[in-house]
mmCIF file of C-alpha atoms and ligand atoms in Angstrom:
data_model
loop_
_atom_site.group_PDB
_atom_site.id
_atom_site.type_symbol
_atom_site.label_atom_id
_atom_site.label_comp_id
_atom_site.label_asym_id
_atom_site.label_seq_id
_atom_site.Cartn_x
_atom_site.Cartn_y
_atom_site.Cartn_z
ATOM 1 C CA UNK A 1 -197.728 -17.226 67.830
ATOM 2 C CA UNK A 2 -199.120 -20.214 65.972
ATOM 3 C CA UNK A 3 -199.883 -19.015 62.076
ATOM 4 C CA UNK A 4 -201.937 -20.837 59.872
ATOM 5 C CA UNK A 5 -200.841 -19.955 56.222
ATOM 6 C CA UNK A 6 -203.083 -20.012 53.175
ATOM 7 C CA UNK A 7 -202.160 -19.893 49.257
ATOM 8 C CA UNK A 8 -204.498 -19.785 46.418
ATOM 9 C CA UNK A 9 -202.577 -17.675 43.798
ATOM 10 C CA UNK A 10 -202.731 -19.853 41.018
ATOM 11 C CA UNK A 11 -203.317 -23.584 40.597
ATOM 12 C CA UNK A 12 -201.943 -25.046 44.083
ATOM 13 C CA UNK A 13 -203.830 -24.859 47.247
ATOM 14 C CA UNK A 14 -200.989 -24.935 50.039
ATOM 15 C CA UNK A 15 -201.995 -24.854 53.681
ATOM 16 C CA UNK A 16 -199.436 -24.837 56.620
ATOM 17 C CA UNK A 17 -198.969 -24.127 60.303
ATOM 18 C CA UNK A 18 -196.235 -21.977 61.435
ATOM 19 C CA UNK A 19 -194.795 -21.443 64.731
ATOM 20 C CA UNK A 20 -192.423 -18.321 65.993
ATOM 21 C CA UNK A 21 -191.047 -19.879 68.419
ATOM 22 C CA UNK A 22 -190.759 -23.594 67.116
ATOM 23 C CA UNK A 23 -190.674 -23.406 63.373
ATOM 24 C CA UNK A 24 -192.736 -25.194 60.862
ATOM 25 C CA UNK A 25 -195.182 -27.712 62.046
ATOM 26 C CA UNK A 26 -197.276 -28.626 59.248
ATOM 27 C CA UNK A 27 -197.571 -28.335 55.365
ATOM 28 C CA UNK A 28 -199.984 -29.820 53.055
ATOM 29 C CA UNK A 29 -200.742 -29.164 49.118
ATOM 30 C CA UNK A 30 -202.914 -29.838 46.483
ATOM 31 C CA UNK A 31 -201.954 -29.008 43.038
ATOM 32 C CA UNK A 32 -204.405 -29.036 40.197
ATOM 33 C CA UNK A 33 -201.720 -29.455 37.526
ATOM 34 C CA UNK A 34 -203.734 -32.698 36.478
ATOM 35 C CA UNK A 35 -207.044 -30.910 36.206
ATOM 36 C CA UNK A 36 -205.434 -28.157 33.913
ATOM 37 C CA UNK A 37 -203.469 -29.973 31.954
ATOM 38 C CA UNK A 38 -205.912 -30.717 29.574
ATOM 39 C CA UNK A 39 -206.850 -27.136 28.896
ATOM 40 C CA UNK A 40 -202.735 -27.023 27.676
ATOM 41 C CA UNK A 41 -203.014 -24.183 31.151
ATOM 42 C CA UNK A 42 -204.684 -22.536 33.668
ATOM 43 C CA UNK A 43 -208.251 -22.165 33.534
ATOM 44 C CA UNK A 44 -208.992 -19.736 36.089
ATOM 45 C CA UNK A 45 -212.504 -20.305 37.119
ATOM 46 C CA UNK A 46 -211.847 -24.273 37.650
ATOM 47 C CA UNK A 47 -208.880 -23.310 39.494
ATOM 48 C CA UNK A 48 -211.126 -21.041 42.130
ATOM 49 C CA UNK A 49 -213.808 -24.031 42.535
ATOM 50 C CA UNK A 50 -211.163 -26.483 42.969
ATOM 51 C CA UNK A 51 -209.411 -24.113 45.843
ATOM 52 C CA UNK A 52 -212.835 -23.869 47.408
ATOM 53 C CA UNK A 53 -213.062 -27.730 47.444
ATOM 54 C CA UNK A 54 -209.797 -28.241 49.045
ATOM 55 C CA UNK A 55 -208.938 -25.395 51.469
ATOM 56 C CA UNK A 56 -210.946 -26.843 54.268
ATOM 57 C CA UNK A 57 -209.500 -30.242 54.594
ATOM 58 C CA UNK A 58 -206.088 -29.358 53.744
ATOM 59 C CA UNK A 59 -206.803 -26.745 56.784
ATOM 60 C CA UNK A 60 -207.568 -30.011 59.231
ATOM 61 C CA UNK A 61 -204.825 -32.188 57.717
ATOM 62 C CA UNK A 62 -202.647 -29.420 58.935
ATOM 63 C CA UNK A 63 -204.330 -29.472 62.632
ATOM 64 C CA UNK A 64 -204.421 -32.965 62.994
ATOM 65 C CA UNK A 65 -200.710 -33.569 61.521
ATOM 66 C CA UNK A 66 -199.732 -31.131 64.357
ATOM 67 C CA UNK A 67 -201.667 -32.170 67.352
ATOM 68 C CA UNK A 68 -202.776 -28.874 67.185
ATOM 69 C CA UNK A 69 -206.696 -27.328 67.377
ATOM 70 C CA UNK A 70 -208.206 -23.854 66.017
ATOM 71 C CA UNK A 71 -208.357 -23.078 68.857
ATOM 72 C CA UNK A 72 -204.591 -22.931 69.360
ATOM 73 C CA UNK A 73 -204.339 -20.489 66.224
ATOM 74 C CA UNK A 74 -203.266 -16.979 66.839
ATOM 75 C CA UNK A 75 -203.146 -15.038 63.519
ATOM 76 C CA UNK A 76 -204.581 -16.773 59.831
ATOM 77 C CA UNK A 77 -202.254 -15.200 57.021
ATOM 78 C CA UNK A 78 -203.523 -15.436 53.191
ATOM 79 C CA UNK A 79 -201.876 -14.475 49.424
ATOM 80 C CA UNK A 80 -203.679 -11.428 48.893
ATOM 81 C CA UNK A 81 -201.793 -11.055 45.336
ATOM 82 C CA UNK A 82 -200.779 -11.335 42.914
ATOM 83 C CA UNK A 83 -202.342 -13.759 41.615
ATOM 84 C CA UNK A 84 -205.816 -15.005 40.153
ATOM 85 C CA UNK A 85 -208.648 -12.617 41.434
ATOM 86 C CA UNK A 86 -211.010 -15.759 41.522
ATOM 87 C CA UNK A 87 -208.612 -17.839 43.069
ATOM 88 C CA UNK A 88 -207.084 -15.238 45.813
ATOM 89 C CA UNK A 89 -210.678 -14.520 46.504
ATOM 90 C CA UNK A 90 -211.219 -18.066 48.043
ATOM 91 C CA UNK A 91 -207.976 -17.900 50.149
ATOM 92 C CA UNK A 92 -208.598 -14.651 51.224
ATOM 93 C CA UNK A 93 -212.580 -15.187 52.112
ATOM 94 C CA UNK A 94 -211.717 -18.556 53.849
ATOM 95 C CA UNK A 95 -208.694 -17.106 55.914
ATOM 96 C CA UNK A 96 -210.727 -13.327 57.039
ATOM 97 C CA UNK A 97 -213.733 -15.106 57.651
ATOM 98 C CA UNK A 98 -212.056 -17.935 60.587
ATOM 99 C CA UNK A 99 -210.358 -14.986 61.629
ATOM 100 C CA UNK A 100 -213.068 -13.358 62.382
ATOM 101 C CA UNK A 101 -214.488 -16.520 64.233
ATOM 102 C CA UNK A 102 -211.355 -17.127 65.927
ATOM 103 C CA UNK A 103 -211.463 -13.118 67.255
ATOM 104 C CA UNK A 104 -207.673 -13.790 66.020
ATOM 105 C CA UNK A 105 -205.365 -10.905 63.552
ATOM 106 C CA UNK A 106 -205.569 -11.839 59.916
ATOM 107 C CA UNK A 107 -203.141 -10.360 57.431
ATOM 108 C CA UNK A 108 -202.654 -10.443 53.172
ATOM 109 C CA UNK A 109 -198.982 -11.871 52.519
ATOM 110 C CA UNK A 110 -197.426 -10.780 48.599
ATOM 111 C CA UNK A 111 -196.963 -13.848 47.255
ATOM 112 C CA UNK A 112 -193.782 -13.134 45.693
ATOM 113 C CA UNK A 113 -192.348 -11.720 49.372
ATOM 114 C CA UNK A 114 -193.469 -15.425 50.676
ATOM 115 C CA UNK A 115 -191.398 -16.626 47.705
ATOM 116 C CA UNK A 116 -188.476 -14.540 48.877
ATOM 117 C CA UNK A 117 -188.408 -15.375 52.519
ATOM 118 C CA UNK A 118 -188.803 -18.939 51.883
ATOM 119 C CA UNK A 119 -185.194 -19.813 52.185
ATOM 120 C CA UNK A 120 -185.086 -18.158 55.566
ATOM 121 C CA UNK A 121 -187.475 -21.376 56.939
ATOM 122 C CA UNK A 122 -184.790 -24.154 56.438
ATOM 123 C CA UNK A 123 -182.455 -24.722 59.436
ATOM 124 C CA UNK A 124 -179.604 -23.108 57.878
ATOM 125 C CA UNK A 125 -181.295 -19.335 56.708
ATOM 126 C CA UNK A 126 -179.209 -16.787 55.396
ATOM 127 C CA UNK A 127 -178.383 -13.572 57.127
ATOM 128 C CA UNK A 128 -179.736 -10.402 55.566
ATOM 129 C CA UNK A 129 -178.890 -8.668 53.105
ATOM 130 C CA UNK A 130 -179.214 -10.621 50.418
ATOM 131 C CA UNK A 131 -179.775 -10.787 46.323
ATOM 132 C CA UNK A 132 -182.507 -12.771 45.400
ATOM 133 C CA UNK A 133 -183.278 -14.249 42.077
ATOM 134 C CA UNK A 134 -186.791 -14.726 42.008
ATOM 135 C CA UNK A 135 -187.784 -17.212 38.954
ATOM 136 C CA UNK A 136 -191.358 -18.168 38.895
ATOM 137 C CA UNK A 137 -193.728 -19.086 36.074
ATOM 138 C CA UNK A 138 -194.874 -15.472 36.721
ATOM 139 C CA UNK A 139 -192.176 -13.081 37.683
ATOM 140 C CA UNK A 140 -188.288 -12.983 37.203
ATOM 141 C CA UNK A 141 -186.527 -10.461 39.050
ATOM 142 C CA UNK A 142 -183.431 -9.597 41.097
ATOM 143 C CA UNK A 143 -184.250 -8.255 44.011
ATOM 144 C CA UNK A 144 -182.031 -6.611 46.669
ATOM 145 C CA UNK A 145 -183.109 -7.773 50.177
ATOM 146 C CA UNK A 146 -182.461 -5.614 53.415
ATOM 147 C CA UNK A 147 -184.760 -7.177 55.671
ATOM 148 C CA UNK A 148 -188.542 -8.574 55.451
ATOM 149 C CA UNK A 149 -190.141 -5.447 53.925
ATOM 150 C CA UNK A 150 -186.848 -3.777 52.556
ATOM 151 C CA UNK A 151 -186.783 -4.641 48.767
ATOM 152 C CA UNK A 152 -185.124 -3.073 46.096
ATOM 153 C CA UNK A 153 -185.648 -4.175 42.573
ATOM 154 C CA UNK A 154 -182.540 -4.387 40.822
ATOM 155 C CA UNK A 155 -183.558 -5.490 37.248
ATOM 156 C CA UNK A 156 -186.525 -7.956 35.841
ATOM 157 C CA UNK A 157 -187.803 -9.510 32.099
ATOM 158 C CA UNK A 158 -189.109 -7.283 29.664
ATOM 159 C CA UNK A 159 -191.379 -10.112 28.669
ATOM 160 C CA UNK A 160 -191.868 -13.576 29.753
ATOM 161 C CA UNK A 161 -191.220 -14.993 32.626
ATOM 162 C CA UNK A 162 -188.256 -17.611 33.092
ATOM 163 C CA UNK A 163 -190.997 -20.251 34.275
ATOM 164 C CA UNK A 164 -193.117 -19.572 30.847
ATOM 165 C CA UNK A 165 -189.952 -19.572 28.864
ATOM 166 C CA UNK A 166 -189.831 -23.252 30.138
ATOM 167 C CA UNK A 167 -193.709 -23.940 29.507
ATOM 168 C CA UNK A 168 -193.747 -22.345 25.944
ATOM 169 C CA UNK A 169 -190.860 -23.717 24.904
ATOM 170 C CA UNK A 170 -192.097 -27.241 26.456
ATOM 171 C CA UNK A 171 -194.751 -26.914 24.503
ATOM 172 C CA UNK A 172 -193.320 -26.383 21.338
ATOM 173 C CA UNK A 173 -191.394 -29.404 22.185
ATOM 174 C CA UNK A 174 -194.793 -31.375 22.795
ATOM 175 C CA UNK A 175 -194.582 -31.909 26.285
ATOM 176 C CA UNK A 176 -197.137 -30.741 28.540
ATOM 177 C CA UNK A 177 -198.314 -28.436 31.095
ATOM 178 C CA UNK A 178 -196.687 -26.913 33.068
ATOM 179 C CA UNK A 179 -193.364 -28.316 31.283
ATOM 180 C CA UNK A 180 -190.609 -26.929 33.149
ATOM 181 C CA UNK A 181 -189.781 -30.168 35.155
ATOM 182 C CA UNK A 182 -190.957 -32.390 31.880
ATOM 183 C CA UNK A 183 -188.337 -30.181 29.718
ATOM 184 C CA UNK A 184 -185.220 -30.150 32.152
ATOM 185 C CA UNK A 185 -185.639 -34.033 32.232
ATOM 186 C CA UNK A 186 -185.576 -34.431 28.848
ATOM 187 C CA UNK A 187 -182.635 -31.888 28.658
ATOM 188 C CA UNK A 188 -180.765 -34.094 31.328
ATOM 189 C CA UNK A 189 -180.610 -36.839 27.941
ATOM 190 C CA UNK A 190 -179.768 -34.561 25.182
ATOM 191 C CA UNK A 191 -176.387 -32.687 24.280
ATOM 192 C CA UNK A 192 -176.283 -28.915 24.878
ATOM 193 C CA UNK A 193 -173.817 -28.019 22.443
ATOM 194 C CA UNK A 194 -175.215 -29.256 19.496
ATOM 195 C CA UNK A 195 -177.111 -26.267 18.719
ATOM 196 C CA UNK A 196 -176.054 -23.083 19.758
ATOM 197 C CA UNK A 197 -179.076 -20.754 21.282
ATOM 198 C CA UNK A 198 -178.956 -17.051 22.170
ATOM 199 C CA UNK A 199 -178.124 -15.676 25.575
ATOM 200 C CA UNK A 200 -180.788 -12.580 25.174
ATOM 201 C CA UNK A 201 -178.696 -9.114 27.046
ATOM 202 C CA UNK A 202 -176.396 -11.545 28.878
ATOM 203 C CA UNK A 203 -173.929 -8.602 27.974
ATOM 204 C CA UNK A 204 -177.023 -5.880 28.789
ATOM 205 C CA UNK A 205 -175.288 -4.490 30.939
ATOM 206 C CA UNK A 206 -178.264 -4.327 33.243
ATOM 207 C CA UNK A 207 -179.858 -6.584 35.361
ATOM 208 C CA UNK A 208 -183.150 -6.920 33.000
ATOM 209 C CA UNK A 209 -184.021 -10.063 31.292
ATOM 210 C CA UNK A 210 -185.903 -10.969 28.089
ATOM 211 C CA UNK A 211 -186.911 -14.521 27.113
ATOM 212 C CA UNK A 212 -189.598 -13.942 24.224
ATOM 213 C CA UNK A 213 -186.576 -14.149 21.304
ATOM 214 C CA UNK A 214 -185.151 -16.786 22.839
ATOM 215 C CA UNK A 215 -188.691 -19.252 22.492
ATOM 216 C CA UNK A 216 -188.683 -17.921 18.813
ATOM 217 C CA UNK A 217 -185.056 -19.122 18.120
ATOM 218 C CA UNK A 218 -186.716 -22.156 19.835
ATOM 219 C CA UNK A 219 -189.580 -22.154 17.241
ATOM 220 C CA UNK A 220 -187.399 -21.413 14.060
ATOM 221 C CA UNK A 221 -185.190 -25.015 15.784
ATOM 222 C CA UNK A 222 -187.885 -27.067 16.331
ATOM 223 C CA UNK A 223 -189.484 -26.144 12.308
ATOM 224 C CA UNK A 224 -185.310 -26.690 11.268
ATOM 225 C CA UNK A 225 -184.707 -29.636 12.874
ATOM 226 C CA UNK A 226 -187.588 -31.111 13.863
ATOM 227 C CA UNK A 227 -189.037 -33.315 17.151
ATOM 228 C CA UNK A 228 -186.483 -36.298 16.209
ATOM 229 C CA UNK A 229 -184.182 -33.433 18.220
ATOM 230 C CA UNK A 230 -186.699 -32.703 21.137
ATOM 231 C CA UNK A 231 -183.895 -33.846 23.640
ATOM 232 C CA UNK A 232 -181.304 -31.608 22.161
ATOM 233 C CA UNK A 233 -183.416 -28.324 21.871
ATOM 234 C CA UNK A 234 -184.179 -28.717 25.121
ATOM 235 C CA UNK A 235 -180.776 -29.189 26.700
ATOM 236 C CA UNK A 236 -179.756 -26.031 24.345
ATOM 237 C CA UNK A 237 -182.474 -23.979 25.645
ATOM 238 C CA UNK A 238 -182.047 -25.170 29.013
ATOM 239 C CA UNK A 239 -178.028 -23.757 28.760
ATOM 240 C CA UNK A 240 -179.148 -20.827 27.176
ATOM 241 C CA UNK A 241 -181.615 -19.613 29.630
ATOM 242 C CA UNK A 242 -179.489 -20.591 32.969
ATOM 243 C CA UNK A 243 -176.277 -18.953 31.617
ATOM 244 C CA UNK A 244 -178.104 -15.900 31.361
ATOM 245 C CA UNK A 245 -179.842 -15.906 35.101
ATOM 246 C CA UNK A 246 -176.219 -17.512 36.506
ATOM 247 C CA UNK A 247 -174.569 -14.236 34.681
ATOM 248 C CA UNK A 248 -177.089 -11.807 35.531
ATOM 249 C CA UNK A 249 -177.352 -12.795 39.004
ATOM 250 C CA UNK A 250 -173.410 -12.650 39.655
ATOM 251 C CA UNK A 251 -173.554 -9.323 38.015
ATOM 252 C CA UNK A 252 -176.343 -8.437 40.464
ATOM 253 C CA UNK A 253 -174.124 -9.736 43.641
ATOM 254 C CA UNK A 254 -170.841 -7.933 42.126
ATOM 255 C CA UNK A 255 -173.273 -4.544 41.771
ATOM 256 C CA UNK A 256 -174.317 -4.917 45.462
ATOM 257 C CA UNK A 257 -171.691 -6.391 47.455
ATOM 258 C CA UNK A 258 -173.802 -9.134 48.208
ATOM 259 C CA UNK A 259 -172.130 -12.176 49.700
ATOM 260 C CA UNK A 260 -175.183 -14.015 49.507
ATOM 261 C CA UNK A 261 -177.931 -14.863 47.098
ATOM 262 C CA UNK A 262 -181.142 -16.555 47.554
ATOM 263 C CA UNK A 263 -182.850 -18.225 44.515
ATOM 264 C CA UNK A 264 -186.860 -18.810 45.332
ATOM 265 C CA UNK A 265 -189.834 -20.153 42.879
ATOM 266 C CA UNK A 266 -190.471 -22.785 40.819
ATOM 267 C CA UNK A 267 -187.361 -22.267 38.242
ATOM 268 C CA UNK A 268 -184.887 -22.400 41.182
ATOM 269 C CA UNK A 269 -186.147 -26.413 41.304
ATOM 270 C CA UNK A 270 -184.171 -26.591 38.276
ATOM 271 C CA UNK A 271 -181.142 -28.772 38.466
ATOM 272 C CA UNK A 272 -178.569 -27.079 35.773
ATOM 273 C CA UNK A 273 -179.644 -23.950 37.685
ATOM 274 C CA UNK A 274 -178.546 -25.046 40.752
ATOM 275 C CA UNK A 275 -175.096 -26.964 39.613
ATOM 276 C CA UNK A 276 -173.923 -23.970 37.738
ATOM 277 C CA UNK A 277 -175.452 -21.247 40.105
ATOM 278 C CA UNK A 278 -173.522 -22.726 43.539
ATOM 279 C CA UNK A 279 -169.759 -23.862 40.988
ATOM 280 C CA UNK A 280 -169.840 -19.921 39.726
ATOM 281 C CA UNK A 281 -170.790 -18.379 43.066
ATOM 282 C CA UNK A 282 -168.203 -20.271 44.620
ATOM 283 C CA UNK A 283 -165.597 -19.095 42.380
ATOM 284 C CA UNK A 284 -166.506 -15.374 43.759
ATOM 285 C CA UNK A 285 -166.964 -16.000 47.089
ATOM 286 C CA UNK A 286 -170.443 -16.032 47.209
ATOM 287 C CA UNK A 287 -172.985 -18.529 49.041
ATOM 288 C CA UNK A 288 -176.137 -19.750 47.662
ATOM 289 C CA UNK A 289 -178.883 -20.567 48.921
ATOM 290 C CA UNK A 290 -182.129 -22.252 47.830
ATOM 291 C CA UNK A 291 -185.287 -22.881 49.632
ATOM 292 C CA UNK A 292 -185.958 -26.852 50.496
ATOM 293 C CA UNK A 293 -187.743 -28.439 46.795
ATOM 294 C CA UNK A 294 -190.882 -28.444 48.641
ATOM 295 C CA UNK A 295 -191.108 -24.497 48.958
ATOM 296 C CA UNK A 296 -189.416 -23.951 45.776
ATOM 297 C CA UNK A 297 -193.149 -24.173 44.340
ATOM 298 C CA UNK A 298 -196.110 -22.481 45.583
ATOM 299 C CA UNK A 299 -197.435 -23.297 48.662
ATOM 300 C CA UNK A 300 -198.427 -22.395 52.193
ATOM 301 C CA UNK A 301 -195.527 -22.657 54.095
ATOM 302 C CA UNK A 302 -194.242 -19.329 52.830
ATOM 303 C CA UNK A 303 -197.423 -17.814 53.103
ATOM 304 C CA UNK A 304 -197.464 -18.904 57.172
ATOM 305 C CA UNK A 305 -193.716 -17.729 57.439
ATOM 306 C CA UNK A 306 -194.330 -14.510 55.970
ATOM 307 C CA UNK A 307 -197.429 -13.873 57.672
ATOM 308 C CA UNK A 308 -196.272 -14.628 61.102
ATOM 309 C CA UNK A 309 -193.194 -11.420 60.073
ATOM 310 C CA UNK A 310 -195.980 -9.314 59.205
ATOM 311 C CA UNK A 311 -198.549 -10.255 62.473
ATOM 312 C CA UNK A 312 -196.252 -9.199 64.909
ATOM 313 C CA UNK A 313 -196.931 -5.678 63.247
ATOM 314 C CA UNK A 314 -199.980 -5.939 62.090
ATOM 315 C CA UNK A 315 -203.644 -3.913 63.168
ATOM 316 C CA UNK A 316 -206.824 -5.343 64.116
ATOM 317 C CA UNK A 317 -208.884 -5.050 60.370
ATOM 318 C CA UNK A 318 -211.973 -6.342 59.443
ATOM 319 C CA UNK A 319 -211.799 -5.334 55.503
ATOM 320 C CA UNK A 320 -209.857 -7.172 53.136
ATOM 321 C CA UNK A 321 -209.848 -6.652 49.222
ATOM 322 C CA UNK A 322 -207.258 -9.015 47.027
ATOM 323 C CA UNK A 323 -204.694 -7.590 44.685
ATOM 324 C CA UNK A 324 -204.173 -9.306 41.364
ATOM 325 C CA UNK A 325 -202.025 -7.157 40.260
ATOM 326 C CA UNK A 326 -199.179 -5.898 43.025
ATOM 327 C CA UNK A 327 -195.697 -4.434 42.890
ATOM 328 C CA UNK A 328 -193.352 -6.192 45.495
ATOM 329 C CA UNK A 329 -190.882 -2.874 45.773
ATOM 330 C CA UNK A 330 -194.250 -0.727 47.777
ATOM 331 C CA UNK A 331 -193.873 -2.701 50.272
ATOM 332 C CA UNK A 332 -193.154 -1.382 53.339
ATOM 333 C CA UNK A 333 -190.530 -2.118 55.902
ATOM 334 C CA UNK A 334 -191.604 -3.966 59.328
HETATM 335 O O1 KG4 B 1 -193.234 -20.451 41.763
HETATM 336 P P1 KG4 B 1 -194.113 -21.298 40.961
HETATM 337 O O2 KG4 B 1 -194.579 -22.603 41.543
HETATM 338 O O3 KG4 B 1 -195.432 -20.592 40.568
HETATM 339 C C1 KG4 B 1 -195.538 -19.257 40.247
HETATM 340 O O4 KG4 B 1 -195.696 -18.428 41.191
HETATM 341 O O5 KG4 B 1 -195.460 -18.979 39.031
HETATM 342 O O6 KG4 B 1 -193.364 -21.563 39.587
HETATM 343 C C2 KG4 B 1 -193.893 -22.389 38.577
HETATM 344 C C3 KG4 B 1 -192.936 -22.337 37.389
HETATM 345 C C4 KG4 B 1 -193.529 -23.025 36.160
HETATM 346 O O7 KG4 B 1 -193.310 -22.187 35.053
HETATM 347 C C5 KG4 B 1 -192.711 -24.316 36.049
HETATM 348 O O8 KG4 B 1 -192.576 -24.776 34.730
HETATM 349 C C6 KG4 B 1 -191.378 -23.862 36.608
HETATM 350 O O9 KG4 B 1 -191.717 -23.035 37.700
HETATM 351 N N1 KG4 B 1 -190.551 -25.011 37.064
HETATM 352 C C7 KG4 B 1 -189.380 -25.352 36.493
HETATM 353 C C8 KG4 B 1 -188.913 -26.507 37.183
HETATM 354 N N2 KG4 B 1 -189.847 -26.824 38.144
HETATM 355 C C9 KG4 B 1 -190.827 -25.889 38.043
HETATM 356 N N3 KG4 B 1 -188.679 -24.786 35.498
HETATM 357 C C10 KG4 B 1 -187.514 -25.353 35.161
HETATM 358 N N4 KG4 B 1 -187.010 -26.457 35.753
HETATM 359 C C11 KG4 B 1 -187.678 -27.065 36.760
HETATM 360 N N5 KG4 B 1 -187.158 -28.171 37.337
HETATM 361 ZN ZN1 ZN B 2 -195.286 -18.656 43.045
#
């Protein structure tokens, strides 16, 4: 079945084609990072009028990159949540409604279970089960996966999210939005061990995390030493925050017998991440695997390949409602 995947979450609009039996055919993305970035964030109701602008064209970019027509499309999946209500609302509306003109099954993907089966599109997926370590300016959680559907949370942040760890503390360091990628480049120049951050319940015990404590030792550095030191605060809070998602996520593997573990969203772009994530798992036997950069981020792909699980199961509906607000473990199992 050909799949045409839509996300409009947040502040990308991703579009993408997806085939059962011959993989990914097309992907296309527009990210309104410039447009917010003034605003210092998102501004929700720009972000929903800028999805509304580009979801059509990215749709026949997609087609035409292909060789492929509507007409060819057998099921349209969409992020149904959680996400922006505004902004699901266009994906959603756009993707029921050429459903319903297509006479073709349309299904509501979680984004975060698109973010967790993104690995399995690259040529080399990993087997289930699985841990995943899902690290996204939204969410961080370990997850234990069984199977598309099977999901059992292990442990996530009390507070913020890894990804806003990076784009608060970026902030504080003057760079802009969204400053994950800006901070871990300007770590890559400074020295980590000049100041010493702290690893918040590294020794928990559990698989939660908290980050807020660590962006105030952050604040108290920057007022100390000042900007002169941007490039070392960042490489300290760069070490700080991956030796605590390296160490959790071992302990998560170790807990579960996992041989593998899957790191998806935008966080597992991160290069220190990925160096020290794939030396320590080695060490233990364990093989890592990250999604391609491209799907590390939000975008359709995901949506498509998570959809097309789903369609094989799913039942002709005509009502749709989005969910901002969704908890991945009530999912159920296909
Ligand atoms: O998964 P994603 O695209 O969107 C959400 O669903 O949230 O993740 C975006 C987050 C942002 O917080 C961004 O700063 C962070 O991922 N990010 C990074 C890197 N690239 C993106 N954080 C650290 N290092 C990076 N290289
Ligand atoms: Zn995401």
């Amino acid at each position: 079945m050909l799949v045409l995947g839509v996300e409009s979450s947040c502040d990308e609009t991703g579009v993408a084609l997806y085939d059962s039996v011959h993989g990914l055919l097309a992907h296309a993305l527009h990210s309104q990072v410039a447009m917010h970035n003034h605003y210092g964030g998102v501004v929700p109701e720009l972000a929903s009028r800028d999805h509304i602008r580009r979801v059509l064209p990215l749709t026949r970019q997609v087609l035409s990159e292909s060789g492929r027509t509507l007409s060819d499309i057998g099921g349209v999946a969409y992020t149904q949540g959680p996400g922006l209500a505004g902004a699901l609302l266009v994906g959603a509306g756009m993707a029921r409604a050429l459903a319903y003109a297509l006479g073709v099954p349309a299904v509501g993907v979680h984004h975060l279970e698109g973010h967790l089966l993104s690995p399995l599109i690259s040529v080399d997926p990993p087997a289930f089960p699985f841990v995943a370590l899902l690290v996204s300016g939204g969410h961080t959680q370990l997850m234990h996966v069984a199977g598309v559907g099977r999901y059992a949370l292990l442990g996530e942040t009390l507070d913020d999210a890894a990804g806003e760890a990076f784009d608060k503390t970026a902030q504080l360091l003057g760079l802009g939005y969204p400053g994950g990628p800006a901070l871990s480049r300007l770590a890559e120049t400074g020295d980590a061990s000049r100041f010493s951050l702290p690893r918040p319940m590294l020794q928990s015990g559990d698989f939660d995390f908290s980050f807020s404590g660590l962006k105030t030792a952050v604040l108290t550095l920057v007022r100390k030493a000042g900007l002169e030191a941007a490039a070392d605060i960042a490489a300290a809070f760069q070490a700080a925050a991956v030796d605590v998602l390296v160490g959790k996520s071992l302990a998560a593997c170790a807990h579960t017998d996992a041989r593998r573990l899957v790191v998806a969203g935008g966080v597992g772009a991160n290069r220190r991440l990925r160096a020290q994530l794939t030396e320590a798992a080695a060490q233990r036997g364990i093989e890592v695997f990250y999604p391609e950069l491209a799907f590390c981020t939000d975008n359709g792909a995901m949506i498509a390949y998570a959809g097309a699980q789903r369609l094989k199961h799913a039942q002709p509906d005509l009502t749709f409602a989005v969910r901002p607000r969704w908890d991945l473990a009530t999912l159920e199992a296909v």
